[in-house]
């Protein structure tokens, strides 16, 4: 269960995919980093007296690295295997060290059919009333994962001991939520 001591109103907050960004970086051939993004399919933040929960679904077929051929390879069985694993899912389990602004968000990430606990360094960016009259809140978060830990262990090598794509993936998330109103319970 999550305990967030913030100014967030109790109820359900819905992720805004238009104003959210899920991006990644991975080292390429040892000398550069390739960047890409995924579309946020859906997200919800539930806040209540007993804490709260964040859930998010990401559409892996939406990967965009700026190179269509590379994107097709990433979605293939060599990497994400979207035919057999059509979504990436995150469900939070705990918040640690919330100081009113920064915290560690712990949760279960399911990628490529494998679920692992991850810790995200997160920042609460505040709450505002948006022009439509809804309350809006935002968060930033980063983490690093091992693709091999999620069963994506293709080894494309070149030269003596060099790999084309590194194992370590850096993930950065910018997400906004809008309030749907008080929880009817």
Short mmCIF file of C-alpha atoms in Angstrom, two decimals:
data_model
loop_
_atom_site.label_atom_id
_atom_site.label_comp_id
_atom_site.label_asym_id
_atom_site.label_seq_id
_atom_site.Cartn_x
_atom_site.Cartn_y
_atom_site.Cartn_z
CA UNK A 1 0.00 0.00 0.00
CA UNK A 2 1.20 3.52 -0.75
CA UNK A 3 1.08 6.38 1.68
CA UNK A 4 1.45 9.78 0.02
CA UNK A 5 1.17 12.71 2.39
CA UNK A 6 0.48 15.41 -0.21
CA UNK A 7 -2.21 17.86 -1.19
CA UNK A 8 -3.76 15.30 -3.56
CA UNK A 9 -7.49 14.92 -3.06
CA UNK A 10 -8.79 11.43 -2.33
CA UNK A 11 -10.25 9.72 -5.35
CA UNK A 12 -9.12 8.44 -8.70
CA UNK A 13 -6.74 10.39 -10.90
CA UNK A 14 -6.55 9.35 -14.57
CA UNK A 15 -3.30 9.46 -16.56
CA UNK A 16 -3.21 11.99 -19.39
CA UNK A 17 -1.42 10.25 -22.29
CA UNK A 18 -1.18 13.47 -24.31
CA UNK A 19 0.83 15.18 -21.57
CA UNK A 20 2.87 12.18 -20.46
CA UNK A 21 6.11 10.74 -21.77
CA UNK A 22 7.76 7.35 -21.25
CA UNK A 23 11.28 7.37 -22.67
CA UNK A 24 14.39 5.23 -22.57
CA UNK A 25 18.09 5.34 -23.40
CA UNK A 26 20.40 2.41 -24.10
CA UNK A 27 24.06 2.37 -24.95
CA UNK A 28 24.79 1.48 -28.58
CA UNK A 29 28.06 -0.08 -29.76
CA UNK A 30 29.72 1.20 -26.59
CA UNK A 31 30.10 4.78 -27.84
CA UNK A 32 26.62 6.31 -28.02
CA UNK A 33 23.12 6.11 -26.65
CA UNK A 34 19.94 5.46 -28.60
CA UNK A 35 16.84 7.18 -27.27
CA UNK A 36 13.23 6.19 -27.74
CA UNK A 37 9.74 6.65 -26.44
CA UNK A 38 6.64 4.57 -25.77
CA UNK A 39 3.00 5.70 -25.67
CA UNK A 40 1.22 5.57 -22.34
CA UNK A 41 -1.86 3.43 -22.99
CA UNK A 42 -3.48 4.16 -19.62
CA UNK A 43 -2.64 5.03 -16.03
CA UNK A 44 -4.50 5.57 -12.79
CA UNK A 45 -3.53 6.99 -9.42
CA UNK A 46 -5.92 6.09 -6.61
CA UNK A 47 -5.60 8.11 -3.40
CA UNK A 48 -7.50 7.18 -0.24
CA UNK A 49 -7.36 7.05 3.54
CA UNK A 50 -5.50 3.75 3.34
CA UNK A 51 -2.84 5.11 0.97
CA UNK A 52 -3.00 4.69 -2.74
CA UNK A 53 -1.86 2.87 -5.82
CA UNK A 54 -0.45 3.74 -9.23
CA UNK A 55 -1.03 1.49 -12.22
CA UNK A 56 0.16 2.08 -15.77
CA UNK A 57 -0.02 0.25 -19.07
CA UNK A 58 2.40 0.99 -21.88
CA UNK A 59 1.93 -0.07 -25.49
CA UNK A 60 5.23 -1.67 -26.63
CA UNK A 61 4.23 -1.57 -30.31
CA UNK A 62 4.31 2.23 -30.00
CA UNK A 63 8.11 2.32 -29.63
CA UNK A 64 9.61 5.23 -31.54
CA UNK A 65 13.37 5.68 -31.84
CA UNK A 66 13.21 7.79 -34.97
CA UNK A 67 14.18 4.80 -37.13
CA UNK A 68 11.42 2.52 -38.41
CA UNK A 69 13.72 -0.43 -39.11
CA UNK A 70 15.14 -0.28 -35.57
CA UNK A 71 11.62 0.07 -34.12
CA UNK A 72 10.53 -3.07 -35.97
CA UNK A 73 13.55 -4.94 -34.60
CA UNK A 74 12.77 -3.78 -31.05
CA UNK A 75 9.18 -5.07 -31.32
CA UNK A 76 10.34 -8.41 -32.81
CA UNK A 77 10.95 -11.67 -30.94
CA UNK A 78 14.62 -10.62 -30.54
CA UNK A 79 13.61 -7.94 -28.02
CA UNK A 80 10.07 -7.10 -26.84
CA UNK A 81 8.24 -9.85 -28.74
CA UNK A 82 5.03 -7.80 -28.86
CA UNK A 83 3.15 -10.64 -30.55
CA UNK A 84 3.36 -12.64 -27.31
CA UNK A 85 3.73 -9.73 -24.85
CA UNK A 86 1.37 -6.97 -26.03
CA UNK A 87 1.71 -4.69 -23.00
CA UNK A 88 4.13 -3.41 -20.40
CA UNK A 89 2.57 -3.03 -16.96
CA UNK A 90 3.55 -1.28 -13.74
CA UNK A 91 1.75 -1.54 -10.38
CA UNK A 92 3.10 0.31 -7.36
CA UNK A 93 3.46 -1.38 -4.01
CA UNK A 94 5.15 1.15 -1.73
CA UNK A 95 6.41 4.72 -1.33
CA UNK A 96 9.61 5.31 0.62
CA UNK A 97 11.07 8.50 2.01
CA UNK A 98 8.47 11.01 0.80
CA UNK A 99 9.62 14.48 1.88
CA UNK A 100 6.81 16.46 0.26
CA UNK A 101 8.58 16.51 -3.09
CA UNK A 102 10.87 13.52 -3.72
CA UNK A 103 10.42 9.84 -2.92
CA UNK A 104 11.18 6.29 -4.02
CA UNK A 105 8.26 4.55 -5.74
CA UNK A 106 8.51 0.76 -5.51
CA UNK A 107 6.45 -1.47 -7.73
CA UNK A 108 6.14 -4.50 -9.95
CA UNK A 109 7.13 -4.03 -13.60
CA UNK A 110 6.00 -6.68 -16.08
CA UNK A 111 7.99 -6.58 -19.30
CA UNK A 112 8.36 -9.36 -21.87
CA UNK A 113 6.19 -11.59 -19.65
CA UNK A 114 8.56 -11.29 -16.67
CA UNK A 115 7.69 -9.42 -13.46
CA UNK A 116 10.40 -7.81 -11.33
CA UNK A 117 10.39 -5.31 -8.48
CA UNK A 118 11.76 -1.93 -9.53
CA UNK A 119 12.47 1.27 -7.64
CA UNK A 120 11.90 4.62 -9.28
CA UNK A 121 13.39 7.87 -8.03
CA UNK A 122 10.34 10.10 -8.21
CA UNK A 123 9.40 13.73 -7.81
CA UNK A 124 5.96 15.14 -7.02
CA UNK A 125 5.50 18.25 -9.20
CA UNK A 126 2.39 19.68 -7.53
CA UNK A 127 -1.34 20.13 -8.13
CA UNK A 128 -3.12 22.84 -10.14
CA UNK A 129 -6.59 23.62 -11.43
CA UNK A 130 -6.40 23.35 -15.21
CA UNK A 131 -8.44 25.51 -17.63
CA UNK A 132 -11.12 22.82 -17.94
CA UNK A 133 -11.81 23.01 -14.20
CA UNK A 134 -10.23 19.65 -13.37
CA UNK A 135 -7.40 19.27 -10.90
CA UNK A 136 -4.14 18.20 -12.52
CA UNK A 137 -1.04 16.71 -10.89
CA UNK A 138 2.30 15.61 -12.24
CA UNK A 139 5.25 13.40 -11.41
CA UNK A 140 8.70 12.69 -12.82
CA UNK A 141 10.46 9.37 -12.26
CA UNK A 142 13.61 7.58 -13.36
CA UNK A 143 14.98 4.08 -13.00
CA UNK A 144 17.50 1.74 -14.58
CA UNK A 145 16.74 -1.87 -15.44
CA UNK A 146 18.62 -4.85 -16.86
CA UNK A 147 16.96 -6.11 -20.03
CA UNK A 148 18.40 -9.59 -19.35
CA UNK A 149 16.56 -9.67 -15.99
CA UNK A 150 13.34 -9.47 -18.02
CA UNK A 151 14.36 -12.28 -20.38
CA UNK A 152 15.56 -9.98 -23.17
CA UNK A 153 19.04 -11.38 -23.37
CA UNK A 154 19.91 -11.24 -27.07
CA UNK A 155 23.65 -10.75 -27.47
CA UNK A 156 24.55 -8.94 -30.67
CA UNK A 157 28.32 -8.74 -30.55
CA UNK A 158 31.00 -7.10 -32.61
CA UNK A 159 34.75 -7.06 -32.18
CA UNK A 160 36.47 -8.36 -29.07
CA UNK A 161 33.98 -8.32 -26.20
CA UNK A 162 31.84 -5.46 -27.53
CA UNK A 163 28.05 -5.54 -27.68
CA UNK A 164 25.80 -3.66 -30.07
CA UNK A 165 23.08 -3.03 -27.44
CA UNK A 166 23.97 -2.77 -23.75
CA UNK A 167 22.07 -4.63 -21.04
CA UNK A 168 21.34 -1.50 -18.96
CA UNK A 169 18.26 0.51 -19.95
CA UNK A 170 17.68 3.99 -18.48
CA UNK A 171 13.98 4.88 -18.16
CA UNK A 172 12.50 8.35 -17.61
CA UNK A 173 8.82 9.07 -17.04
CA UNK A 174 6.94 12.36 -17.07
CA UNK A 175 3.29 11.78 -16.21
CA UNK A 176 0.29 13.99 -15.57
CA UNK A 177 -3.00 12.90 -14.02
CA UNK A 178 -6.38 14.61 -13.87
CA UNK A 179 -8.86 14.14 -11.04
CA UNK A 180 -12.16 12.44 -11.70
CA UNK A 181 -13.52 13.71 -8.39
CA UNK A 182 -13.94 12.32 -4.90
CA UNK A 183 -14.03 8.60 -4.34
CA UNK A 184 -17.71 7.66 -3.85
CA UNK A 185 -16.89 5.23 -0.98
#
